[in-house]
Short mmCIF file of C-alpha atoms in Angstrom, two decimals:
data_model
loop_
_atom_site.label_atom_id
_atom_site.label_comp_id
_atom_site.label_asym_id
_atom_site.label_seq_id
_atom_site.Cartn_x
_atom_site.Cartn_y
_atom_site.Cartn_z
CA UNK A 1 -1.17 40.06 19.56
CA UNK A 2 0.77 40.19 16.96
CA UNK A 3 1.71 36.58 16.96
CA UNK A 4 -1.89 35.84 16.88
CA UNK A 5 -2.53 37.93 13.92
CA UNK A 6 0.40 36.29 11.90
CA UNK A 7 -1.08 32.92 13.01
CA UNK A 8 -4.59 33.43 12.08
CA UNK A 9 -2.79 34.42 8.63
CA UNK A 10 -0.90 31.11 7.94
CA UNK A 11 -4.51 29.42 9.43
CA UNK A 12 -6.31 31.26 6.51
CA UNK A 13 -4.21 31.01 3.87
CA UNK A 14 -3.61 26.90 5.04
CA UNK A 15 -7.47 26.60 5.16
CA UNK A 16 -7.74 28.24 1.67
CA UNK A 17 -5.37 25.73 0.17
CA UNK A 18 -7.33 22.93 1.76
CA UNK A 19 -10.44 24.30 0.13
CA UNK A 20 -9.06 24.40 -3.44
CA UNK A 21 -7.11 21.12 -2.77
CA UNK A 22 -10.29 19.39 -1.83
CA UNK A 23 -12.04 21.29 -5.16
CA UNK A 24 -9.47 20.03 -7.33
CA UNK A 25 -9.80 16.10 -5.56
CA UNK A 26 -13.45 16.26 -6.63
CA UNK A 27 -12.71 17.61 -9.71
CA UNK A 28 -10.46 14.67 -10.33
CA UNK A 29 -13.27 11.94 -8.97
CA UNK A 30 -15.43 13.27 -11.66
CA UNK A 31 -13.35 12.79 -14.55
CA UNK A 32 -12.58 9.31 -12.74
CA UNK A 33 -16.42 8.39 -13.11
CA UNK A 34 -16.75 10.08 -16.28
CA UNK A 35 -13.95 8.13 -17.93
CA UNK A 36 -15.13 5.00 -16.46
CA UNK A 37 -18.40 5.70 -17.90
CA UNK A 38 -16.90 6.27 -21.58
CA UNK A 39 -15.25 2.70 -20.82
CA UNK A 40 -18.42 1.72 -19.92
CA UNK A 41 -20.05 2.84 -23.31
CA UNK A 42 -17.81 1.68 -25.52
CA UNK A 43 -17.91 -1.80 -24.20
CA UNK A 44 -21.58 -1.07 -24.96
CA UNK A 45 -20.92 -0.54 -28.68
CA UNK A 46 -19.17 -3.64 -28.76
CA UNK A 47 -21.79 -5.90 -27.48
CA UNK A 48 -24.50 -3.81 -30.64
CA UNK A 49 -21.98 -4.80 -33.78
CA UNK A 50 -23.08 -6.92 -36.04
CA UNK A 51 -20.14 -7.21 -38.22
CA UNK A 52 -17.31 -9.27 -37.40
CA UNK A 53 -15.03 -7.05 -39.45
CA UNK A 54 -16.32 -3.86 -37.95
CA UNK A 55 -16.09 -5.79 -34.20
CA UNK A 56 -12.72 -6.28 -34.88
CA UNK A 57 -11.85 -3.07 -36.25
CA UNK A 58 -14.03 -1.28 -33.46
CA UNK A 59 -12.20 -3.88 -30.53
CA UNK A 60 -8.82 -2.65 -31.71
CA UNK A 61 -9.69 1.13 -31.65
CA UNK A 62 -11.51 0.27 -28.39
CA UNK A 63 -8.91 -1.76 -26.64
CA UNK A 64 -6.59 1.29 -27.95
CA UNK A 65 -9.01 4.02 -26.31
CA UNK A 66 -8.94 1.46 -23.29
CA UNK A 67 -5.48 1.87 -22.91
CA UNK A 68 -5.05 5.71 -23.16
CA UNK A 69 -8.19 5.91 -20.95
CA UNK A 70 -6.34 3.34 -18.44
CA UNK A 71 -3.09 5.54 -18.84
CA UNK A 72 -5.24 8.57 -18.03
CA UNK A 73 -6.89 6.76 -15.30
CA UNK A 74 -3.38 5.90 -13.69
CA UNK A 75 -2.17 9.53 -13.56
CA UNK A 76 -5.81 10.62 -12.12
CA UNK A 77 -5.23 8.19 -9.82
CA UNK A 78 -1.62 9.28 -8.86
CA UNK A 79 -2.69 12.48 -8.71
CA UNK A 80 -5.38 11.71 -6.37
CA UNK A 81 -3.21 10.06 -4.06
CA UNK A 82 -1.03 13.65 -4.17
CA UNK A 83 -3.86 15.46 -3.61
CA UNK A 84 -4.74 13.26 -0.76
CA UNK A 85 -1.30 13.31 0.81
CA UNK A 86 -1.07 17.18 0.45
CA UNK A 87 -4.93 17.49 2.11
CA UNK A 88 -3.18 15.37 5.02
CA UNK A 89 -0.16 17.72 5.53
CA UNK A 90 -2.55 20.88 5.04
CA UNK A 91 -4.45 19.12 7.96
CA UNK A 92 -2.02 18.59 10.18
CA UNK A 93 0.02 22.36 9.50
CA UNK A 94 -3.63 23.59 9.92
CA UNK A 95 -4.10 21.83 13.58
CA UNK A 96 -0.21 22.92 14.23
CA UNK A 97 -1.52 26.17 13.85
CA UNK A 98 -4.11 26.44 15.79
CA UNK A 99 -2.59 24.86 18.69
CA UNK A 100 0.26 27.65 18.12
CA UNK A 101 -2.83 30.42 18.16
CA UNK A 102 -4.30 28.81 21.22
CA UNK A 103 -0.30 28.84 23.16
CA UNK A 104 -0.15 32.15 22.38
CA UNK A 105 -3.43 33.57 23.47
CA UNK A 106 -2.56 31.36 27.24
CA UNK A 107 0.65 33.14 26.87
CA UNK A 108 -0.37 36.74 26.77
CA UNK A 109 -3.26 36.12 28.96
CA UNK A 110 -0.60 35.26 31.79
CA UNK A 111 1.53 38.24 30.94
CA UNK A 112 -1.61 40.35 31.56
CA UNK A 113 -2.35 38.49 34.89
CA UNK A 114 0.88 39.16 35.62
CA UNK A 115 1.18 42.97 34.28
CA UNK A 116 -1.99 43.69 36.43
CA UNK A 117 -0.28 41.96 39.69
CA UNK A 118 2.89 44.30 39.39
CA UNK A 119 0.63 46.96 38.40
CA UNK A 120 -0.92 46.30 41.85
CA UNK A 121 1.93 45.93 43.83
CA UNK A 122 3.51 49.19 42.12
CA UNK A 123 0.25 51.07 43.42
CA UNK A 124 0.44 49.59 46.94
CA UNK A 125 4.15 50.93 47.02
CA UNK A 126 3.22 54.11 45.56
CA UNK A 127 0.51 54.17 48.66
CA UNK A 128 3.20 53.54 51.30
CA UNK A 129 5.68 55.99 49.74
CA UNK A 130 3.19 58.09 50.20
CA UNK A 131 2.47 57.71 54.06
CA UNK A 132 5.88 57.20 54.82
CA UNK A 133 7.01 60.74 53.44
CA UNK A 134 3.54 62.35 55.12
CA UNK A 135 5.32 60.92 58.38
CA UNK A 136 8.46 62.07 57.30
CA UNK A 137 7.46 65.88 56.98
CA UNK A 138 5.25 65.21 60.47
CA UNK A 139 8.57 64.05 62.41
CA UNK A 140 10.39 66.45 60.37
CA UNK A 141 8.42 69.44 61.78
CA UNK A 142 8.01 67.76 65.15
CA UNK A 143 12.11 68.03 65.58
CA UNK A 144 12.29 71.85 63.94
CA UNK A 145 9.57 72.74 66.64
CA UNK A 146 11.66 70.70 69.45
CA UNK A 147 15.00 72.24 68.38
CA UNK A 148 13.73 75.46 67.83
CA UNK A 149 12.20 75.25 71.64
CA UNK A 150 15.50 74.10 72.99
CA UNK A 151 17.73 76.76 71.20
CA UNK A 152 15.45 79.08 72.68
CA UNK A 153 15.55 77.72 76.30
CA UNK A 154 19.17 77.42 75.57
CA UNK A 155 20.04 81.00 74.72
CA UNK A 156 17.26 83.02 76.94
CA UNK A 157 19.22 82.01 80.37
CA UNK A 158 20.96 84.40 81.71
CA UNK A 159 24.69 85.98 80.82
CA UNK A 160 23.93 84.15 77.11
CA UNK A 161 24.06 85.68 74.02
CA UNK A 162 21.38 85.34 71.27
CA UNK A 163 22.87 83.48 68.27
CA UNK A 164 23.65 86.07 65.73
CA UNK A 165 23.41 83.61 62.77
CA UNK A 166 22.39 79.98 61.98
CA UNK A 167 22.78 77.63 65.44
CA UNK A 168 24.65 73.82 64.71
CA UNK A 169 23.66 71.40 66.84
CA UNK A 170 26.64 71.15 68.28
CA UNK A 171 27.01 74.96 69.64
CA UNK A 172 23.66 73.92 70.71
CA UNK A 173 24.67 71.42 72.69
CA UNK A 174 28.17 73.34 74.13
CA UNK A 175 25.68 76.02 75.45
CA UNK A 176 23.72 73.31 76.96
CA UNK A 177 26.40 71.93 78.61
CA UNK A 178 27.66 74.87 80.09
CA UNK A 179 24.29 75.78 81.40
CA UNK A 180 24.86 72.45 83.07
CA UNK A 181 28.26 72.89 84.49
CA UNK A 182 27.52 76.09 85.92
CA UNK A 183 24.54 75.16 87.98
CA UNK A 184 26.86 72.19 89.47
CA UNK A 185 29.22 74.33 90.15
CA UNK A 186 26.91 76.91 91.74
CA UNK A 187 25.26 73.64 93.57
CA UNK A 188 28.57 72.36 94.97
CA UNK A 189 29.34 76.55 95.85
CA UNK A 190 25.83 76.34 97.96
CA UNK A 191 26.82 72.97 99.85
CA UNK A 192 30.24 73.93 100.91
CA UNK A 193 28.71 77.04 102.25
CA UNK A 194 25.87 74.66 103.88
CA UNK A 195 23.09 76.47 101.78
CA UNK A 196 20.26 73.56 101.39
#
């Protein structure tokens, strides 16, 4: 945005120049025609005198006048053809411009397209974060209630003692296992004594 702001400065300030540029070009045009009509009116006077002297006299001040006026005309004219030249470049810095203006308002469009997709995507994450730590805390409390059930199925048999403190899983599963190994042992004490 900025960019564009700086750009739409230069565009101004370009477009102002071209204004006065073209004022001054007209300007110059009118002293053109208005020094071609002073040439115009003194070849007038010549054709109304009556007098050879004073024809002569008023030829040589005229053909003098012509000359400044065609000196005069000459640098008009150059400077026309710099005013001209500069209108061109003014042109084409101003078109430069606003091509530069147009780039730059694509550009930032696309960075807001694309700012709104990661937006998006951020979200959708943000949404599956969520329902994967829900499920977390669900399976979470599903194992505490599992554990807690098999410590206390664990512990509650007979000739075992209640945990006095914090249970690891593994004295968890040594008290399991004994459980086990004494109810094959008291299996294989029934069979050898033939008890079904």
């Amino acid at each position: 945005t900025g960019t564009i702001s700086s750009l739409q400065r230069q565009l101004e300030i370009q477009e102002s120049q071209l204004r006065r540029t073209t004022s001054e070009k007209e300007m110059l045009q009118r002293k053109l025609r208005e020094q071609e009509n002073q040439l115009q009116a003194m070849s007038t006077k010549i054709c109304s005198l009556s007098e050879e002297r004073e024809h002569e006299e008023m030829m040589m001040a005229i053909e003098k006048e012509n000359c400044s006026l065609r000196q005069v005309v000459t640098e008009q004219e150059s400077k026309l053809a710099e005013q001209n030249k500069l209108i061109s470049e003014l042109q084409g810095t101003v078109s430069q411009l606003r091509a530069e203006v147009l780039s730059s308002r694509h550009h930032i469009h696309k960075q807001q397209q694309a700012q709104q997709e990661i937006q998006s995507r951020a979200e959708a994450l943000q949404h599956r974060e969520l329902q994967t730590r829900v499920a977390l805390e669900c399976i979470t409390s599903r194992f505490e209630r599992y554990r807690s059930k098999i410590i206390q199925a664990t512990f509650s048999t007979a000739g075992s003692k209640p945990p006095q403190a914090e249970v690891t899983d593994e004295e968890v599963l040594e008290a399991m296992q004994k459980i086990i190994n004494e109810r094959l042992e008291f299996h294989q004490m029934l069979k050898q004594k033939g008890v079904k």
